[in-house]
Tab-separated table of C-alpha atoms in Angstrom:
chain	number	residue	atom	x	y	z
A	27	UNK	CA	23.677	52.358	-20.148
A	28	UNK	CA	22.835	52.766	-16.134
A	29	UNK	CA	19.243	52.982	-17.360
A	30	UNK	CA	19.784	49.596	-18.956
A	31	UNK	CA	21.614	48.031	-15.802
A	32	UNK	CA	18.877	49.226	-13.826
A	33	UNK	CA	15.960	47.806	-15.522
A	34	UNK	CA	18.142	44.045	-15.816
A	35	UNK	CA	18.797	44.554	-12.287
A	36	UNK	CA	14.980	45.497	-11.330
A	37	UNK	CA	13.884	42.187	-14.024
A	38	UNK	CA	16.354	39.897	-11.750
A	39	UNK	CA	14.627	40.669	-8.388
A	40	UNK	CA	11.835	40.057	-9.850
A	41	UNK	CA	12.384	37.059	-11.288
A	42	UNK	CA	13.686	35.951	-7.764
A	43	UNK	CA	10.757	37.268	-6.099
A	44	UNK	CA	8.525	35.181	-8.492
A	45	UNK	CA	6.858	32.481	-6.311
A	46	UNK	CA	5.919	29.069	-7.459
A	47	UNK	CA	2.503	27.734	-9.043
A	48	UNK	CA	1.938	24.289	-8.187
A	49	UNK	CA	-1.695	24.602	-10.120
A	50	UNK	CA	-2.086	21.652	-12.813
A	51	UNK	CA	-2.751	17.886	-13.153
A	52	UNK	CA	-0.435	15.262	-12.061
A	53	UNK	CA	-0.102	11.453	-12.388
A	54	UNK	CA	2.208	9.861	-9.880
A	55	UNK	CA	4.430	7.539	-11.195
A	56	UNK	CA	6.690	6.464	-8.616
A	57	UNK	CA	7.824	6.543	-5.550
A	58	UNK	CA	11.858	6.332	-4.276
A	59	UNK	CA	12.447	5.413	-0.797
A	60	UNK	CA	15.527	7.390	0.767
A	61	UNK	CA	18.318	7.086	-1.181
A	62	UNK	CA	17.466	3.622	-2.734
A	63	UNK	CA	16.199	3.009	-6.363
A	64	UNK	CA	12.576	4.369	-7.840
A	65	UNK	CA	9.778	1.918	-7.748
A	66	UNK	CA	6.336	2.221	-10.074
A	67	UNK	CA	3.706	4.021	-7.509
A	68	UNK	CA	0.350	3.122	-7.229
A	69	UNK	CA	-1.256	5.711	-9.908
A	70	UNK	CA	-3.079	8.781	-7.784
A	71	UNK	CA	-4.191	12.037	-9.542
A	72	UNK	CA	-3.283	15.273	-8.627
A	73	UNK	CA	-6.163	18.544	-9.217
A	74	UNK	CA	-4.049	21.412	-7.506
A	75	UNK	CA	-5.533	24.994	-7.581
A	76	UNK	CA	-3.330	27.672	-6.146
A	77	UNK	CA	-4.080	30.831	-5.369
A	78	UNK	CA	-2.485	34.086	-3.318
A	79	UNK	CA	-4.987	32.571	-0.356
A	80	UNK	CA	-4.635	28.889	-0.429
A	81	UNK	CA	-3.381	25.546	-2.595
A	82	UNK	CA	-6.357	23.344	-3.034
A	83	UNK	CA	-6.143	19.991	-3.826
A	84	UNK	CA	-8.361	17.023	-5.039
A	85	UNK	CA	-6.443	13.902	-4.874
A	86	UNK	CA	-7.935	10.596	-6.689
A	87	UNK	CA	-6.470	6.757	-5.965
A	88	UNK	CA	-7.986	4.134	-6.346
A	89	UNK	CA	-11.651	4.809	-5.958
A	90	UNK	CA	-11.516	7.463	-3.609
A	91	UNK	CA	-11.225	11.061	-4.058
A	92	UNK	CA	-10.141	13.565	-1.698
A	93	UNK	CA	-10.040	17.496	-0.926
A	94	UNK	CA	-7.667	18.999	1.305
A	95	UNK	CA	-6.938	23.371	1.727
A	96	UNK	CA	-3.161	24.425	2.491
A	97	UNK	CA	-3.569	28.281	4.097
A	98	UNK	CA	-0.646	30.229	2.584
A	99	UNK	CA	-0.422	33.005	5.049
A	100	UNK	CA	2.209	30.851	7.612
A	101	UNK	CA	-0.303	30.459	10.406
A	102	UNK	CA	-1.607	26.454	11.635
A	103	UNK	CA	-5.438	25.014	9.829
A	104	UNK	CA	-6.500	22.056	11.111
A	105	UNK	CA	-3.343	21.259	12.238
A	106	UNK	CA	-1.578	21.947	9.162
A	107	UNK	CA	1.315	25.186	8.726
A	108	UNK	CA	1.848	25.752	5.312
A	109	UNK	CA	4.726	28.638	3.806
A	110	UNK	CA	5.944	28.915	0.355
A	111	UNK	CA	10.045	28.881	1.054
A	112	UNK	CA	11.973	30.101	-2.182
A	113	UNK	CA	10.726	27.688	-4.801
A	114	UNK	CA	9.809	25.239	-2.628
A	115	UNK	CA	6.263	24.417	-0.809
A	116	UNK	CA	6.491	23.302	2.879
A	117	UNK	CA	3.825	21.524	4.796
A	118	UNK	CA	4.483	20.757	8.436
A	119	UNK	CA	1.548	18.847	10.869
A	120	UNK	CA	1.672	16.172	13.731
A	121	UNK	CA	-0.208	12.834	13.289
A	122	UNK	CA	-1.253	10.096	15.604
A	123	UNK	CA	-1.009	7.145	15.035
A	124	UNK	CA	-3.341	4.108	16.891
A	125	UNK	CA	-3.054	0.841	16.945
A	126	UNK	CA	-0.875	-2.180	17.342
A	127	UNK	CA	2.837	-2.483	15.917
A	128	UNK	CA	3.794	-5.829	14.778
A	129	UNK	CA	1.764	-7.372	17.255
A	130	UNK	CA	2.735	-5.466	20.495
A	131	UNK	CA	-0.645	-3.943	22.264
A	132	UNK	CA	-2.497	-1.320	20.992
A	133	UNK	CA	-0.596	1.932	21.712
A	134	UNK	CA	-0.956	5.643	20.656
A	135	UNK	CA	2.026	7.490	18.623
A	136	UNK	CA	2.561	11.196	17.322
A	137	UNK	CA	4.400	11.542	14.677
A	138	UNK	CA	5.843	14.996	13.265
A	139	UNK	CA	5.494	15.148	9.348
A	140	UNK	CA	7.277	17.743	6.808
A	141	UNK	CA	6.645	17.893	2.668
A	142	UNK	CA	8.650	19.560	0.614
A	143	UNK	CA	7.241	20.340	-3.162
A	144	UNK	CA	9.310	21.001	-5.949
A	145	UNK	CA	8.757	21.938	-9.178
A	146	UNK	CA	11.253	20.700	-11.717
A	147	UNK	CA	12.775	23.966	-14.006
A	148	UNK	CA	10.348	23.294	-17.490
A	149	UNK	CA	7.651	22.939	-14.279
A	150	UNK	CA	6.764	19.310	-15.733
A	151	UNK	CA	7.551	17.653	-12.650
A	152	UNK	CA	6.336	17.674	-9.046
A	153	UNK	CA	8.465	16.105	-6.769
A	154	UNK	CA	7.018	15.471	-2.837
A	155	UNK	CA	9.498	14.619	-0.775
A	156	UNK	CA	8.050	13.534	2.974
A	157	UNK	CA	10.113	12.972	6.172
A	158	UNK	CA	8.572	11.619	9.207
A	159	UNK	CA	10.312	12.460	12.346
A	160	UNK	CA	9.803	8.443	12.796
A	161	UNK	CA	10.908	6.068	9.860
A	162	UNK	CA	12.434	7.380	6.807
A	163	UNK	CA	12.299	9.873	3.778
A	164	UNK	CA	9.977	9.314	1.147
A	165	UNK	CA	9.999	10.995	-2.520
A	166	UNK	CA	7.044	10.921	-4.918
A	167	UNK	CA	7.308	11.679	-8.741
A	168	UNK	CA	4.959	13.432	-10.653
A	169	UNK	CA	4.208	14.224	-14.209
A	170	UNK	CA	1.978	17.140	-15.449
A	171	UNK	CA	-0.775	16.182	-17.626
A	172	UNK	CA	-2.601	18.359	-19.527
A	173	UNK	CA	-5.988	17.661	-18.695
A	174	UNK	CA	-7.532	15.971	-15.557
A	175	UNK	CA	-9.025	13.186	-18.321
A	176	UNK	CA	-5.810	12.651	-20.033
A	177	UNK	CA	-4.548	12.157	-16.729
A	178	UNK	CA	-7.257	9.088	-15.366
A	179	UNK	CA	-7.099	7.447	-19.169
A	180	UNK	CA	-3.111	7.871	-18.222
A	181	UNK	CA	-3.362	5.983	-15.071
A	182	UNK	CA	-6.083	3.850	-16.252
A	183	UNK	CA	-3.056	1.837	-17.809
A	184	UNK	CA	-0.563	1.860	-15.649
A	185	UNK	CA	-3.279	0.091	-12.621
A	186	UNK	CA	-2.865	-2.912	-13.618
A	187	UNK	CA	-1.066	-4.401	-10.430
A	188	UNK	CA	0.973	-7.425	-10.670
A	189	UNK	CA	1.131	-9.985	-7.893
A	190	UNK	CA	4.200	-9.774	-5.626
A	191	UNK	CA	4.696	-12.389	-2.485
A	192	UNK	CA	4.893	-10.211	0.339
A	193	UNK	CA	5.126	-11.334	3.965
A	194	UNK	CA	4.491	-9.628	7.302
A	195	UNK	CA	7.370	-8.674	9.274
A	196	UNK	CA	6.488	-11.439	11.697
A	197	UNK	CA	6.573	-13.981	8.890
A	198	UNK	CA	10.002	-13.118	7.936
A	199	UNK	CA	11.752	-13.421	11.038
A	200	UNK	CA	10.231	-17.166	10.656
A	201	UNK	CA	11.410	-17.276	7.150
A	202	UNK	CA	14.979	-17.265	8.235
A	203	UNK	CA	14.399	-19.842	11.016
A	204	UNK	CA	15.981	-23.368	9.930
A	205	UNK	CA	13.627	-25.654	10.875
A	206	UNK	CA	9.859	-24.724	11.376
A	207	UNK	CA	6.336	-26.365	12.693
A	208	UNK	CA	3.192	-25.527	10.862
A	209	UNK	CA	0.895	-27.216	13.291
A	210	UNK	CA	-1.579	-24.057	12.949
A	211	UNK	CA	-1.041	-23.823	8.987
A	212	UNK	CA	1.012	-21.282	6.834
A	213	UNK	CA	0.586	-17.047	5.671
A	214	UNK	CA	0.260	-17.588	2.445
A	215	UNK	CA	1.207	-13.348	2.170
A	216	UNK	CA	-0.259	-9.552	2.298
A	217	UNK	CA	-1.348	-7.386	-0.221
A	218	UNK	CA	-2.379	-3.587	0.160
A	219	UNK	CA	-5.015	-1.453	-1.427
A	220	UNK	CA	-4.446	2.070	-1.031
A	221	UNK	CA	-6.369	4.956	-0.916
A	222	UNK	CA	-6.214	8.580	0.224
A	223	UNK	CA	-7.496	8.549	3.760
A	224	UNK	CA	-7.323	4.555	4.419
A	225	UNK	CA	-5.594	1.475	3.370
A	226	UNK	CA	-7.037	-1.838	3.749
A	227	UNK	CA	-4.749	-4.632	4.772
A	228	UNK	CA	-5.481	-8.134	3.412
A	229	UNK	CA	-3.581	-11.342	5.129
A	230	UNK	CA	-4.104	-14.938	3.286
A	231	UNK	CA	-3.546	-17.546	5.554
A	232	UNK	CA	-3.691	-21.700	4.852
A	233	UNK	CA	-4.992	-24.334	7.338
A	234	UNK	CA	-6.040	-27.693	7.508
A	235	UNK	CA	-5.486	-31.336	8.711
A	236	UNK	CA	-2.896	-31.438	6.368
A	237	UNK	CA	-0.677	-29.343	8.725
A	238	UNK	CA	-0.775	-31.119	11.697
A	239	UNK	CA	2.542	-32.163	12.444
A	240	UNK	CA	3.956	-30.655	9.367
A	241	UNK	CA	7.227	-29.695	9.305
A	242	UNK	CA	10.111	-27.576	7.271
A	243	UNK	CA	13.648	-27.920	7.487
A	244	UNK	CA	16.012	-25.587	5.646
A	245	UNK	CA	20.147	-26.330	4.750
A	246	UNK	CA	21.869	-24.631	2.594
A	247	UNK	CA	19.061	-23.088	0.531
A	248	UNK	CA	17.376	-26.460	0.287
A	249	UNK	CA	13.982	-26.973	1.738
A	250	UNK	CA	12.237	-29.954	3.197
A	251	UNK	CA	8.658	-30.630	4.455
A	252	UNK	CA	8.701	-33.777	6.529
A	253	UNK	CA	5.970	-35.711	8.910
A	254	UNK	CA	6.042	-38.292	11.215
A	255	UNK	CA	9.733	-39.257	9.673
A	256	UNK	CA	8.276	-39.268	6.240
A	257	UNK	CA	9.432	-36.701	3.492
A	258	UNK	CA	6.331	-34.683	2.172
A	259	UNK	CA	6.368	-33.341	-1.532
A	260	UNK	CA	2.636	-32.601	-2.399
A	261	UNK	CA	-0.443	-31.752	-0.354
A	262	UNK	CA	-2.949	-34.882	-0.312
A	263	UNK	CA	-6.494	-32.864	0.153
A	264	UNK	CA	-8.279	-29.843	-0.332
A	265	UNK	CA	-6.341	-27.087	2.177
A	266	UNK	CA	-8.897	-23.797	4.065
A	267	UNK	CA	-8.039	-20.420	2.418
A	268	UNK	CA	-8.737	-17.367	4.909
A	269	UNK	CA	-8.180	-14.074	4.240
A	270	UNK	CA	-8.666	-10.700	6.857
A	271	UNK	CA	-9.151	-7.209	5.199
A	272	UNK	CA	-7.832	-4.895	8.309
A	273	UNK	CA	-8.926	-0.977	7.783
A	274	UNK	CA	-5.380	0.302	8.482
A	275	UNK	CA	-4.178	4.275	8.433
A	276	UNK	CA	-0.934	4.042	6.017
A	277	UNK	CA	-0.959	7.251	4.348
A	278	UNK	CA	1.814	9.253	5.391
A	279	UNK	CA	0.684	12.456	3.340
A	280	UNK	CA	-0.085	15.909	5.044
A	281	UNK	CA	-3.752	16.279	5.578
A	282	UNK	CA	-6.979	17.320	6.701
A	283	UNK	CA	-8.219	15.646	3.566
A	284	UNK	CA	-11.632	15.272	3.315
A	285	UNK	CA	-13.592	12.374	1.618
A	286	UNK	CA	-15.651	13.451	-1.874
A	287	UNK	CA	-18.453	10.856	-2.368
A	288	UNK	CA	-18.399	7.099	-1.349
A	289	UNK	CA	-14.978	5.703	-1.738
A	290	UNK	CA	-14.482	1.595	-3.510
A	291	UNK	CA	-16.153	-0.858	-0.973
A	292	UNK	CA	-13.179	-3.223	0.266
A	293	UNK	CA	-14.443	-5.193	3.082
A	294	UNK	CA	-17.632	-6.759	2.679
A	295	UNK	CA	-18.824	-8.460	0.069
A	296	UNK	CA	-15.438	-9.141	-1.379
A	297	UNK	CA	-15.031	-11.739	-4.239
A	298	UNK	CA	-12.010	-14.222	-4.893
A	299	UNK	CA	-10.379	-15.736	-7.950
A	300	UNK	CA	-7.998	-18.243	-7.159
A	301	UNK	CA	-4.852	-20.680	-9.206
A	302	UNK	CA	-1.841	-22.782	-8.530
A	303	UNK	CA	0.890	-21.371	-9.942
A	304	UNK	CA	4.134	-23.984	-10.903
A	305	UNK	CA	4.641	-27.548	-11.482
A	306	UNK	CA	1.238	-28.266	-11.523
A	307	UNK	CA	-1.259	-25.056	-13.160
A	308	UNK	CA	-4.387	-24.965	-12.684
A	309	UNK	CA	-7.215	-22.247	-12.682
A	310	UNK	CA	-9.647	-22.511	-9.688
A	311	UNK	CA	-11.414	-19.886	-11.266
A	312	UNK	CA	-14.149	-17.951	-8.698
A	313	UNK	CA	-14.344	-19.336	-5.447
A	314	UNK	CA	-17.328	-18.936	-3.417
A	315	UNK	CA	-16.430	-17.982	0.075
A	316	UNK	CA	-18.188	-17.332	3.746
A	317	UNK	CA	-17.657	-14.127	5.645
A	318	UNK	CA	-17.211	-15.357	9.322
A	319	UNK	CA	-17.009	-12.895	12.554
A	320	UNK	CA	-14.492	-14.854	14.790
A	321	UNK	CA	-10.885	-14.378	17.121
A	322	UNK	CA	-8.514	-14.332	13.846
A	323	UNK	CA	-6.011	-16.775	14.395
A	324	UNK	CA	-6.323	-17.509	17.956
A	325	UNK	CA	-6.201	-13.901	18.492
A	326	UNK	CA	-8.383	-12.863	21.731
A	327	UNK	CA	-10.127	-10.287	19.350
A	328	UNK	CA	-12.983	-11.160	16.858
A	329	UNK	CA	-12.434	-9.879	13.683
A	330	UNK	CA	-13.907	-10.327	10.527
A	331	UNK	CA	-12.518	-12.665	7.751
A	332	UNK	CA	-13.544	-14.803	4.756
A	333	UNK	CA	-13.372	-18.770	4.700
A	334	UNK	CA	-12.638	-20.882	1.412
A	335	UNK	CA	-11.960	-24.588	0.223
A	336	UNK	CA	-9.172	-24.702	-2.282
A	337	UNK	CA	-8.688	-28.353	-4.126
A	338	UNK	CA	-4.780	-28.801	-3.510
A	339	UNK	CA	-4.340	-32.659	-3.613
A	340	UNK	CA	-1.160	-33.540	-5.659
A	341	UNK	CA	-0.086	-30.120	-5.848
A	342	UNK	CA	3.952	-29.395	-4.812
A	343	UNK	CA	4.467	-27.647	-1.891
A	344	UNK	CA	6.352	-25.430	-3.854
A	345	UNK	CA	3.945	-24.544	-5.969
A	346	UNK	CA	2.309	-20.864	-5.203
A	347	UNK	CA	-1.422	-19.934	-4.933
A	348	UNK	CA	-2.201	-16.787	-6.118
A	349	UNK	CA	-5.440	-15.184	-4.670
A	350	UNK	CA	-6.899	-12.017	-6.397
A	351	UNK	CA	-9.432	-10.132	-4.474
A	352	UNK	CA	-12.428	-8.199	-6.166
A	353	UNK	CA	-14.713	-5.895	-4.700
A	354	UNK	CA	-18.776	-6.612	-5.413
A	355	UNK	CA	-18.899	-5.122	-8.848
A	356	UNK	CA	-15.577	-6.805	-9.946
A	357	UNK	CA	-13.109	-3.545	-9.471
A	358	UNK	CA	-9.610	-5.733	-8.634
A	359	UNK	CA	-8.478	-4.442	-5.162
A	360	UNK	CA	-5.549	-6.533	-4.477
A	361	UNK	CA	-3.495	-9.888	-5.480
A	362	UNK	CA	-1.791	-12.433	-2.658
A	363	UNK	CA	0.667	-15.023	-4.243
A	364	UNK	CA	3.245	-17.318	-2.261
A	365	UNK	CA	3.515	-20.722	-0.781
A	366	UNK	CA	4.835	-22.803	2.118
């Protein structure tokens, strides 16, 4: 019997002792932000390799594929200390951040940066939760796939992104404003195609005569466009479409990762198919467009942005356009819908 006992008791410690494998194929699927309900994720692929050494991992979103090594013996690589605690994997680096926050000057930031990885108990789940010692918590879910091609077919139909209206935080302070001037034209919205090392930012802006003196009053929910004493329902001529792709660093994961190959081109060259959306539908269809190198709205700075004509007489002001953005050889990078 204490022979017994002592082999249950020796199997226990083991089992206790056991540490994790995070090795395997894994789709995200979403993503929950602190405490508040899980959204669908922008699909990215997970190729982790762990050995006693090191956890290697090849990520894939989007385009671009990645490599990054997490050191398992405690000690700092490339800025990175990796441990495995209990059942748990825990990355910890410092980033910096450059660049300018909601339109402040350009300014340098470090950030501190922990993940956590957990394994669910049947091990067909990898949560990721990240917490930046700046902003808030972030959890990633993961399914295991059994094979790295099940996995892109898998994600292959979930990419299909909808279009959302999204606004810059500068845009939404003037949302709430009850009575607004769009003497320099309207954001139309932002999209954002993500990637492992980059994101590109792409803001859609509309300008034109027809703007001049335009103006937007809001009571009670209702909304009014008025000029020159005169209440305004539709436009009355063809309206300028810009939009700016801005190379932006938005990836909050724990790196060194390192590029494999040439990731999606999704600056230049960019193509645009464009619709009104409401009352009045109607399919613009491609639109050819001109790349231009110039200060981006009135901005001191010359950046680079693209220039279109979009027919709008007689449609509502209400009405959205939606602008989907293709790279060269068609691959859909992003979608911008809103309106006034």
């Amino acid at each position: 019997m204490r022979a017994v006992i002592t082999v249950f008791v020796l199997a226990a410690s083991s089992l206790a002792q056991a540490k994790p494998d995070f090795s395997g194929v894994f789709l995200r699927t979403e993503t929950t932000v602190r405490s508040g309900h899980p959204s669908p994720a922008v699909p990215r692929l997970l190729d982790i390799k762990q050995t006693l050494d090191e956890v290697v991992v090849t990520a894939s979103q989007n385009g671009e594929t990645a490599v990054v090594h997490y050191r398992l013996d405690g000690k700092k690589s490339d800025k990175v200390q990796a441990r495995l605690k209990g059942a748990s994997l825990v990355l910890k680096t410092t980033v910096e951040w450059k660049g300018p926050l909601d339109g402040a000057p350009a300014r340098t930031v470090m950030e501190n940066l922990e993940e956590k990885w957990e394994l669910s108990p049947d091990a067909r789940q990898l949560t990721i939760r990240t917490t930046p010692s700046i902003g808030i918590s972030e959890y990633e879910s993961y399914i295991r796939e059994p094979s790295l091609e099940k996995a892109k077919a898998a994600a292959e139909l979930t990419a299909a992104m909808g279009c959302r209206k999204a606004l810059p935080i500068s845009e939404l302070r003037n949302e709430k404003e009850s009575t607004r001037v769009y003497d320099q034209g309207a954001v139309l919205g932002t999209a954002l195609f993500e990637q492992i090392t980059r994101c590109i930012g792409y803001e859609a802006v509309l300008s034109g005569d027809f703007f001049k003196s335009l103006r937007r009053t809001k009571k009670l929910e209702q909304v009014e466009f008025r000029r020159g004493g005169q209440t305004i329902f539709a436009y009355e001529n063809d309206v300028v479409l810009e939009v700016s792709p801005l190379l932006i660093a938005c990836s909050t994961d724990v790196g060194p990762w390192v590029q494999a190959g040439a990731p999606v081109e999704a600056v230049r060259e960019l193509r645009f198919m464009v619709r009104w959306l409401g009352a009045q539908q109607k399919d613009l269809g491609e639109v050819e467009s001109e790349l231009l190198h110039e200060p981006w709205r009135e901005q001191l700075a010359a950046t680079d942005f693209y220039r279109m004509r979009i027919p709008a007489n007689g449609i509502p002001l209400t009405d959205d356009l939606e602008v989907v953005i293709f790279a060269k050889d068609g691959k859909q990078l992003a979608c911008v819908k809103g309106h006034i």
